[in-house]
């Protein structure tokens, strides 16, 4: 490991706020880069310059990328990540600049040439580094679009000036793997075994994620529990054997939240701000949420919030899918109110609209509404997340910070952040259930409502415990620094007995 304390870190990602976003990956990459720089490290980032990305180019870097059977000559525009000194390089290649969309668009859900697009991005990382004369200690890439970065480092680049550089590959959701036709192999300039296909292993397809898992020096994911889960057939999506082989190099670090945006004491979307010492104002926010949502105003009835993608992964098949009556049964009891915000699969949107028309204690908003999302977090008594799997999850952490008690399934990051009474009575901050069934969801909600009515002091303690937790990016960024340093030490001394605790 370098003797200096400052680490040189290159982030390579398909998206990052505020430039391009399709989901939580963008939030994580942008926030982590900013907080690593805030800890004093030298951080740079490479992302594509998608059509419509608005940024002020401070410098243009000419890069030549060897892919396919030719050299691609293109440009990286440099800008600075707002609120930091992170240099962000945006790859201005026609693959990205001449069409709308990140991975697809309305005309084409998943671009047919995505293998070429993201192989180019991954290889361009090394061309950029040579062009600017900067050698990182760590190259940190994210999810399948940049899974070839560690493959290129191990097979083509390590002996070309990057001998001391290590790679960390982070899996945000193993359900998305970057699977392509074998005919795309030639464009990557990799051999069959480089893209990690061996005899008997899906020889008809490329799998970018599999390549990243096999070739990265270290692999991480976005919560300790998810790091364990993806080594099983239930959650591994066919890659559990690969991850089990890498178990000594696989770590889970919980994502953080933006503590400036998600702060009930300063949140500009809330009509009143509150803290642990002024929870009476949270009750006023609840009243306003009931009024604005068209629910009956009743401070004594528990209000359950949901802000989510309306898809099977989030548990909506068990909540209100064909043949399931969990949501109807909860509403029929009449002892709680529910407000739902989200967009997703058409069947789910239609079912929820139909139920909202039938029940006075349910309100549904289909779409995205930032203010309403903050109001639901701030004004609800409970927040329901019945996810089938949840690599990290952010809404349960927002809820805890806002004194809104989570009701969640014990999986992934939900299990790492929500503490039940059985686990630790003194630190209890939410309700967890085990099985992903309609009955389990009904029972968990019924128990939470019962406790709300019969044990208000317990609910108050749960609120206070949740609001006392620190889910800021400061802690998570420090954990990544520890992992980087551990990896660099191991790179110099691979036989060391040292271990790295995956528990956040």
Tab-separated table of C-alpha atoms in Angstrom:
chain	number	residue	atom	x	y	z
A	1	UNK	CA	0.000	0.000	0.000
A	2	UNK	CA	1.212	3.525	-0.718
A	3	UNK	CA	2.758	5.143	2.325
A	4	UNK	CA	0.756	8.323	1.965
A	5	UNK	CA	-2.640	8.583	3.618
A	6	UNK	CA	-4.398	10.000	0.568
A	7	UNK	CA	-5.837	7.358	-1.765
A	8	UNK	CA	-6.281	7.891	-5.503
A	9	UNK	CA	-9.650	6.427	-6.476
A	10	UNK	CA	-11.317	6.190	-9.885
A	11	UNK	CA	-15.065	5.557	-9.920
A	12	UNK	CA	-16.434	4.078	-13.156
A	13	UNK	CA	-20.200	3.918	-13.478
A	14	UNK	CA	-22.989	4.007	-16.035
A	15	UNK	CA	-24.780	6.683	-14.017
A	16	UNK	CA	-24.249	9.164	-11.204
A	17	UNK	CA	-26.195	12.101	-9.833
A	18	UNK	CA	-26.648	14.803	-10.932
A	19	UNK	CA	-25.689	13.808	-14.487
A	20	UNK	CA	-27.684	10.656	-15.217
A	21	UNK	CA	-30.010	8.568	-13.090
A	22	UNK	CA	-32.297	5.580	-13.549
A	23	UNK	CA	-32.236	4.341	-9.946
A	24	UNK	CA	-30.378	4.113	-6.661
A	25	UNK	CA	-27.051	3.299	-8.352
A	26	UNK	CA	-26.706	6.925	-9.422
A	27	UNK	CA	-27.354	8.215	-5.900
A	28	UNK	CA	-24.832	5.832	-4.392
A	29	UNK	CA	-22.021	6.609	-6.821
A	30	UNK	CA	-22.443	10.375	-6.627
A	31	UNK	CA	-22.750	10.428	-2.848
A	32	UNK	CA	-19.881	8.015	-2.234
A	33	UNK	CA	-17.519	9.942	-4.523
A	34	UNK	CA	-18.369	13.212	-2.801
A	35	UNK	CA	-17.904	11.811	0.697
A	36	UNK	CA	-14.650	10.042	-0.162
A	37	UNK	CA	-13.322	13.380	-1.399
A	38	UNK	CA	-14.628	14.975	1.785
A	39	UNK	CA	-12.458	12.543	3.741
A	40	UNK	CA	-9.451	13.965	1.905
A	41	UNK	CA	-8.973	11.428	-0.877
A	42	UNK	CA	-8.231	12.153	-4.539
A	43	UNK	CA	-11.326	10.974	-6.392
A	44	UNK	CA	-12.137	11.024	-10.090
A	45	UNK	CA	-15.135	9.628	-11.926
A	46	UNK	CA	-15.882	8.370	-15.439
A	47	UNK	CA	-19.443	8.133	-16.757
A	48	UNK	CA	-20.998	8.361	-20.236
A	49	UNK	CA	-22.145	11.703	-21.653
A	50	UNK	CA	-25.671	10.656	-22.532
A	51	UNK	CA	-27.731	12.802	-24.842
A	52	UNK	CA	-29.317	15.593	-22.876
A	53	UNK	CA	-26.795	15.586	-20.024
A	54	UNK	CA	-26.183	19.230	-19.183
A	55	UNK	CA	-22.778	20.091	-17.789
A	56	UNK	CA	-20.137	22.790	-18.062
A	57	UNK	CA	-17.088	21.398	-19.792
A	58	UNK	CA	-13.969	22.700	-18.074
A	59	UNK	CA	-11.547	20.716	-20.229
A	60	UNK	CA	-11.541	18.304	-23.177
A	61	UNK	CA	-9.387	15.173	-23.133
A	62	UNK	CA	-8.728	13.259	-26.349
A	63	UNK	CA	-8.764	9.503	-25.802
A	64	UNK	CA	-8.143	6.546	-28.113
A	65	UNK	CA	-9.879	3.314	-27.135
A	66	UNK	CA	-8.944	-0.064	-28.577
A	67	UNK	CA	-12.116	-2.085	-28.982
A	68	UNK	CA	-13.342	-4.457	-31.650
A	69	UNK	CA	-11.125	-4.401	-34.704
A	70	UNK	CA	-10.375	-0.699	-34.602
A	71	UNK	CA	-9.364	2.235	-32.468
A	72	UNK	CA	-12.143	4.604	-31.413
A	73	UNK	CA	-10.972	8.213	-31.165
A	74	UNK	CA	-13.251	10.229	-28.929
A	75	UNK	CA	-13.345	12.897	-26.219
A	76	UNK	CA	-13.899	13.020	-22.480
A	77	UNK	CA	-15.229	16.303	-21.176
A	78	UNK	CA	-14.158	17.176	-17.650
A	79	UNK	CA	-16.290	18.955	-15.081
A	80	UNK	CA	-16.450	19.101	-11.277
A	81	UNK	CA	-19.022	17.374	-9.103
A	82	UNK	CA	-20.999	20.100	-7.333
A	83	UNK	CA	-20.067	20.612	-3.704
A	84	UNK	CA	-16.780	18.732	-4.034
A	85	UNK	CA	-13.430	18.685	-5.787
A	86	UNK	CA	-14.205	15.428	-7.629
A	87	UNK	CA	-13.246	15.608	-11.318
A	88	UNK	CA	-15.934	13.982	-13.445
A	89	UNK	CA	-15.045	12.829	-16.960
A	90	UNK	CA	-17.937	12.285	-19.358
A	91	UNK	CA	-17.269	10.023	-22.356
A	92	UNK	CA	-18.637	11.835	-25.399
A	93	UNK	CA	-18.908	8.934	-27.841
A	94	UNK	CA	-21.770	8.652	-30.363
A	95	UNK	CA	-22.870	5.426	-28.675
A	96	UNK	CA	-24.064	7.631	-25.828
A	97	UNK	CA	-24.558	11.126	-27.234
A	98	UNK	CA	-26.694	10.347	-30.294
A	99	UNK	CA	-29.722	8.744	-28.637
A	100	UNK	CA	-31.909	9.346	-25.626
A	101	UNK	CA	-31.799	6.932	-22.733
A	102	UNK	CA	-29.245	5.200	-20.524
A	103	UNK	CA	-29.895	1.506	-21.205
A	104	UNK	CA	-32.899	1.915	-23.497
A	105	UNK	CA	-35.749	4.277	-24.295
A	106	UNK	CA	-39.397	4.298	-25.347
A	107	UNK	CA	-38.565	2.947	-28.795
A	108	UNK	CA	-36.123	0.288	-27.613
A	109	UNK	CA	-36.399	-0.965	-24.028
A	110	UNK	CA	-32.855	-2.373	-23.986
A	111	UNK	CA	-30.460	-1.154	-26.654
A	112	UNK	CA	-29.261	-3.991	-28.882
A	113	UNK	CA	-25.687	-2.660	-28.810
A	114	UNK	CA	-25.396	-2.285	-25.024
A	115	UNK	CA	-22.564	-4.825	-24.971
A	116	UNK	CA	-20.540	-2.593	-27.284
A	117	UNK	CA	-21.512	0.614	-25.501
A	118	UNK	CA	-20.451	-0.510	-22.057
A	119	UNK	CA	-17.416	-2.490	-23.187
A	120	UNK	CA	-16.266	0.810	-24.712
A	121	UNK	CA	-16.886	2.642	-21.435
A	122	UNK	CA	-14.971	0.037	-19.428
A	123	UNK	CA	-11.963	0.047	-21.768
A	124	UNK	CA	-12.038	3.848	-22.015
A	125	UNK	CA	-11.280	4.075	-18.290
A	126	UNK	CA	-7.692	2.972	-18.944
A	127	UNK	CA	-7.302	5.148	-22.038
A	128	UNK	CA	-8.418	8.148	-19.999
A	129	UNK	CA	-5.998	7.388	-17.190
A	130	UNK	CA	-3.093	7.244	-19.650
A	131	UNK	CA	-4.238	10.454	-21.313
A	132	UNK	CA	-4.263	12.411	-18.054
A	133	UNK	CA	-1.189	10.673	-16.629
A	134	UNK	CA	-2.930	9.579	-13.436
A	135	UNK	CA	-2.545	6.146	-11.865
A	136	UNK	CA	-5.167	5.268	-9.241
A	137	UNK	CA	-4.650	3.039	-6.245
A	138	UNK	CA	-8.183	1.713	-6.657
A	139	UNK	CA	-10.560	1.447	-9.606
A	140	UNK	CA	-14.071	1.040	-8.240
A	141	UNK	CA	-16.704	-0.042	-10.788
A	142	UNK	CA	-20.403	-0.687	-10.347
A	143	UNK	CA	-22.908	-3.254	-11.635
A	144	UNK	CA	-22.941	-5.041	-14.990
A	145	UNK	CA	-22.366	-1.986	-17.255
A	146	UNK	CA	-18.841	-1.559	-15.854
A	147	UNK	CA	-18.210	-5.174	-14.862
A	148	UNK	CA	-15.581	-5.483	-17.605
A	149	UNK	CA	-13.354	-2.901	-15.894
A	150	UNK	CA	-11.800	-5.503	-13.540
A	151	UNK	CA	-11.656	-7.975	-16.448
A	152	UNK	CA	-9.622	-5.520	-18.543
A	153	UNK	CA	-7.418	-4.662	-15.571
A	154	UNK	CA	-6.577	-8.308	-14.897
A	155	UNK	CA	-6.147	-9.468	-18.507
A	156	UNK	CA	-4.911	-6.539	-20.593
A	157	UNK	CA	-3.965	-3.568	-18.442
A	158	UNK	CA	-2.263	-4.593	-15.206
A	159	UNK	CA	1.094	-5.071	-16.911
A	160	UNK	CA	0.666	-1.887	-18.922
A	161	UNK	CA	1.297	0.588	-16.131
A	162	UNK	CA	-1.292	-0.455	-13.544
A	163	UNK	CA	0.720	-3.028	-11.605
A	164	UNK	CA	-0.125	-1.570	-8.195
A	165	UNK	CA	-3.772	-0.775	-8.921
A	166	UNK	CA	-6.490	-2.958	-7.403
A	167	UNK	CA	-10.102	-3.317	-8.512
A	168	UNK	CA	-13.257	-3.288	-6.403
A	169	UNK	CA	-16.486	-4.303	-8.128
A	170	UNK	CA	-19.778	-3.475	-6.405
A	171	UNK	CA	-22.963	-5.425	-7.109
A	172	UNK	CA	-26.030	-3.259	-6.538
A	173	UNK	CA	-28.618	-5.766	-7.782
A	174	UNK	CA	-27.556	-9.219	-8.924
A	175	UNK	CA	-30.817	-9.628	-10.832
A	176	UNK	CA	-29.365	-7.490	-13.642
A	177	UNK	CA	-26.330	-9.213	-15.142
A	178	UNK	CA	-25.607	-7.857	-18.624
A	179	UNK	CA	-26.270	-10.995	-20.665
A	180	UNK	CA	-25.430	-10.730	-24.367
A	181	UNK	CA	-24.949	-12.784	-27.484
A	182	UNK	CA	-21.694	-14.629	-27.929
A	183	UNK	CA	-21.325	-12.721	-31.203
A	184	UNK	CA	-20.513	-9.601	-29.173
A	185	UNK	CA	-17.343	-11.215	-27.871
A	186	UNK	CA	-15.117	-9.874	-30.656
A	187	UNK	CA	-15.926	-6.274	-29.772
A	188	UNK	CA	-14.692	-6.676	-26.205
A	189	UNK	CA	-11.213	-7.737	-27.420
A	190	UNK	CA	-11.353	-10.451	-24.762
A	191	UNK	CA	-10.959	-14.180	-25.105
A	192	UNK	CA	-13.785	-16.528	-24.220
A	193	UNK	CA	-12.241	-17.388	-20.852
A	194	UNK	CA	-11.653	-13.687	-20.144
A	195	UNK	CA	-15.386	-13.079	-20.141
A	196	UNK	CA	-15.631	-16.047	-17.828
A	197	UNK	CA	-17.356	-18.610	-19.949
A	198	UNK	CA	-16.022	-22.128	-19.654
A	199	UNK	CA	-17.058	-25.464	-21.055
A	200	UNK	CA	-20.641	-26.172	-20.044
A	201	UNK	CA	-21.284	-22.607	-18.794
A	202	UNK	CA	-23.861	-20.937	-21.052
A	203	UNK	CA	-21.518	-20.942	-24.022
A	204	UNK	CA	-24.188	-19.267	-26.120
A	205	UNK	CA	-24.089	-16.070	-24.029
A	206	UNK	CA	-21.787	-13.497	-22.500
A	207	UNK	CA	-22.392	-12.518	-18.886
A	208	UNK	CA	-20.678	-9.257	-17.938
A	209	UNK	CA	-21.515	-9.578	-14.245
A	210	UNK	CA	-19.976	-13.037	-14.049
A	211	UNK	CA	-16.787	-11.601	-15.528
A	212	UNK	CA	-16.639	-8.851	-12.928
A	213	UNK	CA	-17.197	-11.290	-10.072
A	214	UNK	CA	-14.454	-13.617	-11.245
A	215	UNK	CA	-11.837	-11.046	-12.205
A	216	UNK	CA	-12.193	-8.271	-9.609
A	217	UNK	CA	-9.647	-8.267	-6.823
A	218	UNK	CA	-12.515	-7.657	-4.408
A	219	UNK	CA	-16.286	-7.736	-4.710
A	220	UNK	CA	-18.712	-5.804	-2.556
A	221	UNK	CA	-22.423	-5.312	-2.340
A	222	UNK	CA	-24.639	-2.777	-0.666
A	223	UNK	CA	-25.436	-4.452	2.651
A	224	UNK	CA	-23.875	-7.196	4.789
A	225	UNK	CA	-27.019	-9.344	4.697
A	226	UNK	CA	-27.248	-9.134	0.901
A	227	UNK	CA	-23.609	-10.235	0.666
A	228	UNK	CA	-24.639	-13.425	2.453
A	229	UNK	CA	-27.917	-13.884	0.591
A	230	UNK	CA	-26.476	-13.759	-2.930
A	231	UNK	CA	-24.317	-16.792	-2.123
A	232	UNK	CA	-27.529	-18.857	-1.970
A	233	UNK	CA	-29.669	-20.280	-4.768
A	234	UNK	CA	-32.667	-18.285	-3.544
A	235	UNK	CA	-31.019	-14.917	-4.158
A	236	UNK	CA	-27.984	-15.599	-6.355
A	237	UNK	CA	-29.797	-15.557	-9.728
A	238	UNK	CA	-27.571	-18.351	-10.999
A	239	UNK	CA	-24.291	-16.790	-9.825
A	240	UNK	CA	-24.307	-18.142	-6.280
A	241	UNK	CA	-21.566	-20.681	-7.040
A	242	UNK	CA	-19.304	-17.935	-8.403
A	243	UNK	CA	-19.886	-15.824	-5.309
A	244	UNK	CA	-19.323	-18.736	-2.975
A	245	UNK	CA	-15.920	-19.235	-4.602
A	246	UNK	CA	-15.150	-15.559	-3.888
A	247	UNK	CA	-16.579	-15.557	-0.350
A	248	UNK	CA	-13.240	-14.565	1.206
A	249	UNK	CA	-13.134	-11.509	-1.059
A	250	UNK	CA	-16.847	-10.616	-0.881
A	251	UNK	CA	-17.948	-7.842	1.482
A	252	UNK	CA	-21.138	-5.997	2.328
A	253	UNK	CA	-21.148	-2.276	3.118
A	254	UNK	CA	-24.471	-0.592	3.729
A	255	UNK	CA	-25.297	2.383	1.521
A	256	UNK	CA	-25.750	5.695	3.263
A	257	UNK	CA	-28.434	8.320	2.807
A	258	UNK	CA	-28.083	11.986	1.993
A	259	UNK	CA	-28.483	13.378	5.497
A	260	UNK	CA	-28.841	16.932	4.202
A	261	UNK	CA	-31.791	16.165	1.925
A	262	UNK	CA	-33.434	13.637	4.260
A	263	UNK	CA	-33.471	15.556	7.519
A	264	UNK	CA	-36.788	16.243	9.296
A	265	UNK	CA	-35.253	19.223	11.074
A	266	UNK	CA	-34.533	21.087	7.813
A	267	UNK	CA	-36.635	19.352	5.124
A	268	UNK	CA	-38.106	22.110	2.940
A	269	UNK	CA	-40.824	19.773	1.615
A	270	UNK	CA	-42.394	19.475	5.061
A	271	UNK	CA	-44.870	22.108	6.245
A	272	UNK	CA	-43.299	21.876	9.712
A	273	UNK	CA	-39.897	20.626	10.727
A	274	UNK	CA	-39.446	18.410	13.757
A	275	UNK	CA	-36.904	16.480	15.794
A	276	UNK	CA	-36.850	13.921	18.600
A	277	UNK	CA	-37.721	16.700	21.026
A	278	UNK	CA	-40.654	18.072	19.012
A	279	UNK	CA	-42.563	15.029	17.787
A	280	UNK	CA	-45.843	16.867	18.307
A	281	UNK	CA	-45.010	18.644	15.036
A	282	UNK	CA	-44.766	15.279	13.297
A	283	UNK	CA	-48.378	14.715	14.329
A	284	UNK	CA	-49.261	18.023	12.652
A	285	UNK	CA	-47.507	16.881	9.477
A	286	UNK	CA	-49.621	13.710	9.635
A	287	UNK	CA	-52.790	15.806	9.857
A	288	UNK	CA	-51.772	17.841	6.806
A	289	UNK	CA	-50.894	14.662	4.891
A	290	UNK	CA	-54.326	13.235	5.693
A	291	UNK	CA	-55.995	16.454	4.526
A	292	UNK	CA	-54.002	16.743	1.302
A	293	UNK	CA	-54.470	13.046	0.489
A	294	UNK	CA	-58.223	13.167	1.013
A	295	UNK	CA	-58.156	10.837	3.997
A	296	UNK	CA	-60.317	11.468	7.051
A	297	UNK	CA	-58.391	13.581	9.543
A	298	UNK	CA	-57.960	11.463	12.644
A	299	UNK	CA	-54.766	11.762	14.714
A	300	UNK	CA	-55.626	8.536	16.546
A	301	UNK	CA	-55.730	6.226	13.524
A	302	UNK	CA	-52.367	4.826	12.409
A	303	UNK	CA	-51.266	5.974	8.958
A	304	UNK	CA	-49.157	3.567	6.880
A	305	UNK	CA	-47.053	4.935	4.030
A	306	UNK	CA	-45.588	3.214	0.963
A	307	UNK	CA	-43.238	4.880	-1.528
A	308	UNK	CA	-42.038	2.272	-3.978
A	309	UNK	CA	-41.696	0.908	-7.455
A	310	UNK	CA	-44.888	-1.067	-7.991
A	311	UNK	CA	-43.244	-4.335	-9.004
A	312	UNK	CA	-43.023	-7.927	-7.825
A	313	UNK	CA	-39.581	-7.454	-6.246
A	314	UNK	CA	-41.139	-5.000	-3.802
A	315	UNK	CA	-43.733	-7.534	-2.636
A	316	UNK	CA	-46.750	-6.228	-4.520
A	317	UNK	CA	-47.621	-9.637	-5.948
A	318	UNK	CA	-48.148	-10.892	-2.382
A	319	UNK	CA	-49.772	-7.647	-1.287
A	320	UNK	CA	-52.373	-7.266	-4.022
A	321	UNK	CA	-51.606	-9.611	-6.924
A	322	UNK	CA	-54.038	-12.076	-8.524
A	323	UNK	CA	-55.614	-14.263	-5.867
A	324	UNK	CA	-53.984	-12.293	-3.023
A	325	UNK	CA	-56.144	-10.351	-0.585
A	326	UNK	CA	-53.594	-9.036	1.919
A	327	UNK	CA	-54.152	-5.371	1.124
A	328	UNK	CA	-57.948	-5.781	0.953
A	329	UNK	CA	-57.962	-7.614	4.283
A	330	UNK	CA	-55.902	-4.865	5.915
A	331	UNK	CA	-58.243	-2.200	4.543
A	332	UNK	CA	-61.363	-4.183	5.511
A	333	UNK	CA	-60.295	-4.119	9.170
A	334	UNK	CA	-60.774	-0.353	9.076
A	335	UNK	CA	-58.236	0.269	11.835
A	336	UNK	CA	-55.607	2.049	9.733
A	337	UNK	CA	-55.137	4.294	6.717
A	338	UNK	CA	-52.730	3.687	3.832
A	339	UNK	CA	-51.222	6.122	1.334
A	340	UNK	CA	-49.205	4.773	-1.608
A	341	UNK	CA	-46.948	6.628	-4.045
A	342	UNK	CA	-45.206	4.935	-6.935
A	343	UNK	CA	-45.170	3.751	-10.509
A	344	UNK	CA	-44.429	0.389	-12.043
A	345	UNK	CA	-46.089	-2.595	-13.649
A	346	UNK	CA	-49.435	-1.801	-15.285
A	347	UNK	CA	-51.338	-4.613	-13.558
A	348	UNK	CA	-50.290	-3.265	-10.177
A	349	UNK	CA	-51.170	0.320	-11.008
A	350	UNK	CA	-54.624	-0.778	-12.181
A	351	UNK	CA	-55.291	-2.901	-9.085
A	352	UNK	CA	-54.258	-0.094	-6.753
A	353	UNK	CA	-56.410	2.448	-8.594
A	354	UNK	CA	-59.369	0.088	-8.332
A	355	UNK	CA	-58.840	-0.476	-4.616
A	356	UNK	CA	-58.470	3.268	-3.983
A	357	UNK	CA	-61.845	3.829	-5.638
A	358	UNK	CA	-63.372	1.176	-3.389
A	359	UNK	CA	-61.837	2.046	-0.006
A	360	UNK	CA	-62.034	5.355	1.837
A	361	UNK	CA	-58.959	4.495	3.918
A	362	UNK	CA	-56.648	4.060	0.891
A	363	UNK	CA	-55.148	6.777	-1.283
A	364	UNK	CA	-52.922	6.037	-4.268
A	365	UNK	CA	-50.825	8.410	-6.378
A	366	UNK	CA	-49.391	6.832	-9.534
A	367	UNK	CA	-46.249	8.671	-10.596
A	368	UNK	CA	-43.313	10.436	-8.998
A	369	UNK	CA	-43.814	13.332	-6.603
A	370	UNK	CA	-40.788	14.388	-4.545
A	371	UNK	CA	-42.793	16.545	-2.140
A	372	UNK	CA	-45.340	13.799	-1.489
A	373	UNK	CA	-42.526	11.282	-0.937
A	374	UNK	CA	-41.113	13.495	1.817
A	375	UNK	CA	-44.590	14.099	3.255
A	376	UNK	CA	-45.261	10.365	3.435
A	377	UNK	CA	-41.960	9.770	5.212
A	378	UNK	CA	-42.578	12.649	7.588
A	379	UNK	CA	-46.302	12.245	8.258
A	380	UNK	CA	-46.815	8.478	8.394
A	381	UNK	CA	-46.762	6.430	11.573
A	382	UNK	CA	-45.515	3.303	9.792
A	383	UNK	CA	-43.754	2.581	6.510
A	384	UNK	CA	-44.435	-0.762	4.797
A	385	UNK	CA	-41.732	-2.517	2.709
A	386	UNK	CA	-42.712	-6.164	2.027
A	387	UNK	CA	-39.833	-6.739	-0.405
A	388	UNK	CA	-39.037	-10.149	-1.870
A	389	UNK	CA	-35.400	-9.047	-1.802
A	390	UNK	CA	-33.805	-5.693	-1.065
A	391	UNK	CA	-30.043	-5.307	-1.667
A	392	UNK	CA	-29.908	-2.220	0.546
A	393	UNK	CA	-33.067	-0.169	0.612
A	394	UNK	CA	-33.158	3.530	1.393
A	395	UNK	CA	-36.762	4.222	2.332
A	396	UNK	CA	-36.546	2.276	5.575
A	397	UNK	CA	-33.569	4.467	6.542
A	398	UNK	CA	-35.461	7.628	5.577
A	399	UNK	CA	-38.366	6.367	7.689
A	400	UNK	CA	-36.211	5.717	10.736
A	401	UNK	CA	-34.699	9.190	10.477
A	402	UNK	CA	-38.208	10.702	10.340
A	403	UNK	CA	-39.569	8.726	13.311
A	404	UNK	CA	-41.732	6.586	11.029
A	405	UNK	CA	-41.628	2.975	12.194
A	406	UNK	CA	-40.774	0.472	9.410
A	407	UNK	CA	-42.698	-2.755	8.820
A	408	UNK	CA	-40.384	-4.812	6.613
A	409	UNK	CA	-39.490	-8.305	5.508
A	410	UNK	CA	-36.258	-9.632	6.952
A	411	UNK	CA	-34.040	-9.497	3.861
A	412	UNK	CA	-30.962	-7.638	2.604
A	413	UNK	CA	-30.462	-4.122	3.885
A	414	UNK	CA	-33.847	-4.184	5.612
A	415	UNK	CA	-32.534	-6.837	8.002
A	416	UNK	CA	-29.368	-4.807	8.574
A	417	UNK	CA	-31.144	-1.586	9.554
A	418	UNK	CA	-34.451	-2.519	11.201
A	419	UNK	CA	-34.163	-4.042	14.682
A	420	UNK	CA	-36.971	-6.100	16.179
A	421	UNK	CA	-37.815	-6.482	19.848
A	422	UNK	CA	-36.654	-10.106	19.714
A	423	UNK	CA	-33.203	-9.015	18.522
A	424	UNK	CA	-32.641	-6.171	20.980
A	425	UNK	CA	-35.493	-4.770	23.106
A	426	UNK	CA	-33.461	-1.695	24.032
A	427	UNK	CA	-32.744	-0.770	20.391
A	428	UNK	CA	-36.040	-1.902	18.830
A	429	UNK	CA	-36.988	0.417	15.969
A	430	UNK	CA	-39.352	-1.541	13.731
A	431	UNK	CA	-41.284	-4.688	12.860
A	432	UNK	CA	-39.850	-7.539	10.770
A	433	UNK	CA	-41.533	-10.591	9.272
A	434	UNK	CA	-39.866	-13.628	7.736
A	435	UNK	CA	-41.915	-15.107	4.898
A	436	UNK	CA	-42.923	-13.367	1.697
A	437	UNK	CA	-46.619	-14.259	1.843
A	438	UNK	CA	-49.836	-12.306	2.028
A	439	UNK	CA	-50.546	-13.785	5.460
A	440	UNK	CA	-47.152	-12.661	6.794
A	441	UNK	CA	-47.787	-9.119	5.571
A	442	UNK	CA	-51.286	-9.077	7.120
A	443	UNK	CA	-50.011	-10.362	10.449
A	444	UNK	CA	-47.127	-7.877	10.629
A	445	UNK	CA	-49.407	-4.927	9.898
A	446	UNK	CA	-52.013	-6.139	12.393
A	447	UNK	CA	-49.352	-6.465	15.107
A	448	UNK	CA	-47.987	-2.979	14.411
A	449	UNK	CA	-51.479	-1.485	14.566
A	450	UNK	CA	-52.188	-3.351	17.817
A	451	UNK	CA	-48.997	-2.040	19.426
A	452	UNK	CA	-49.828	1.475	18.204
A	453	UNK	CA	-53.171	1.362	20.013
A	454	UNK	CA	-52.214	-0.595	23.124
A	455	UNK	CA	-48.576	0.385	23.787
A	456	UNK	CA	-48.027	4.013	22.705
A	457	UNK	CA	-44.930	4.327	24.902
A	458	UNK	CA	-43.312	1.458	23.020
A	459	UNK	CA	-44.034	3.129	19.683
A	460	UNK	CA	-42.501	6.345	21.031
A	461	UNK	CA	-39.325	4.478	22.042
A	462	UNK	CA	-39.160	2.914	18.597
A	463	UNK	CA	-39.436	6.344	17.000
A	464	UNK	CA	-36.699	7.731	19.229
A	465	UNK	CA	-34.415	4.760	18.571
A	466	UNK	CA	-34.813	5.117	14.832
A	467	UNK	CA	-34.139	8.861	14.891
A	468	UNK	CA	-30.978	8.223	16.925
A	469	UNK	CA	-29.400	5.980	14.265
A	470	UNK	CA	-26.671	7.338	11.963
A	471	UNK	CA	-27.235	6.278	8.354
A	472	UNK	CA	-25.228	9.109	6.811
A	473	UNK	CA	-22.715	8.527	4.038
A	474	UNK	CA	-19.871	9.534	6.363
A	475	UNK	CA	-19.892	6.140	8.059
A	476	UNK	CA	-20.307	4.179	4.816
A	477	UNK	CA	-17.532	6.107	3.068
A	478	UNK	CA	-15.164	5.369	5.943
A	479	UNK	CA	-15.959	1.659	5.571
A	480	UNK	CA	-15.071	1.808	1.872
A	481	UNK	CA	-11.761	3.491	2.722
A	482	UNK	CA	-11.034	0.664	5.168
A	483	UNK	CA	-11.805	-1.880	2.440
A	484	UNK	CA	-9.620	-0.065	-0.117
A	485	UNK	CA	-6.703	-0.018	2.320
A	486	UNK	CA	-7.245	-3.656	3.218
A	487	UNK	CA	-7.216	-4.573	-0.474
A	488	UNK	CA	-4.036	-2.620	-1.115
A	489	UNK	CA	-2.311	-4.287	1.831
A	490	UNK	CA	-3.419	-7.708	0.626
A	491	UNK	CA	-2.233	-6.838	-2.872
A	492	UNK	CA	1.280	-6.353	-1.518
A	493	UNK	CA	1.067	-9.229	0.968
A	494	UNK	CA	-1.505	-11.779	-0.297
A	495	UNK	CA	-0.588	-14.349	2.357
A	496	UNK	CA	-1.414	-12.081	5.275
A	497	UNK	CA	-3.703	-13.446	7.986
A	498	UNK	CA	-5.555	-10.141	8.196
A	499	UNK	CA	-9.327	-10.201	7.651
A	500	UNK	CA	-11.936	-7.551	6.984
A	501	UNK	CA	-15.214	-7.684	8.909
A	502	UNK	CA	-18.156	-7.407	6.487
A	503	UNK	CA	-20.495	-6.235	9.222
A	504	UNK	CA	-21.242	-2.543	8.825
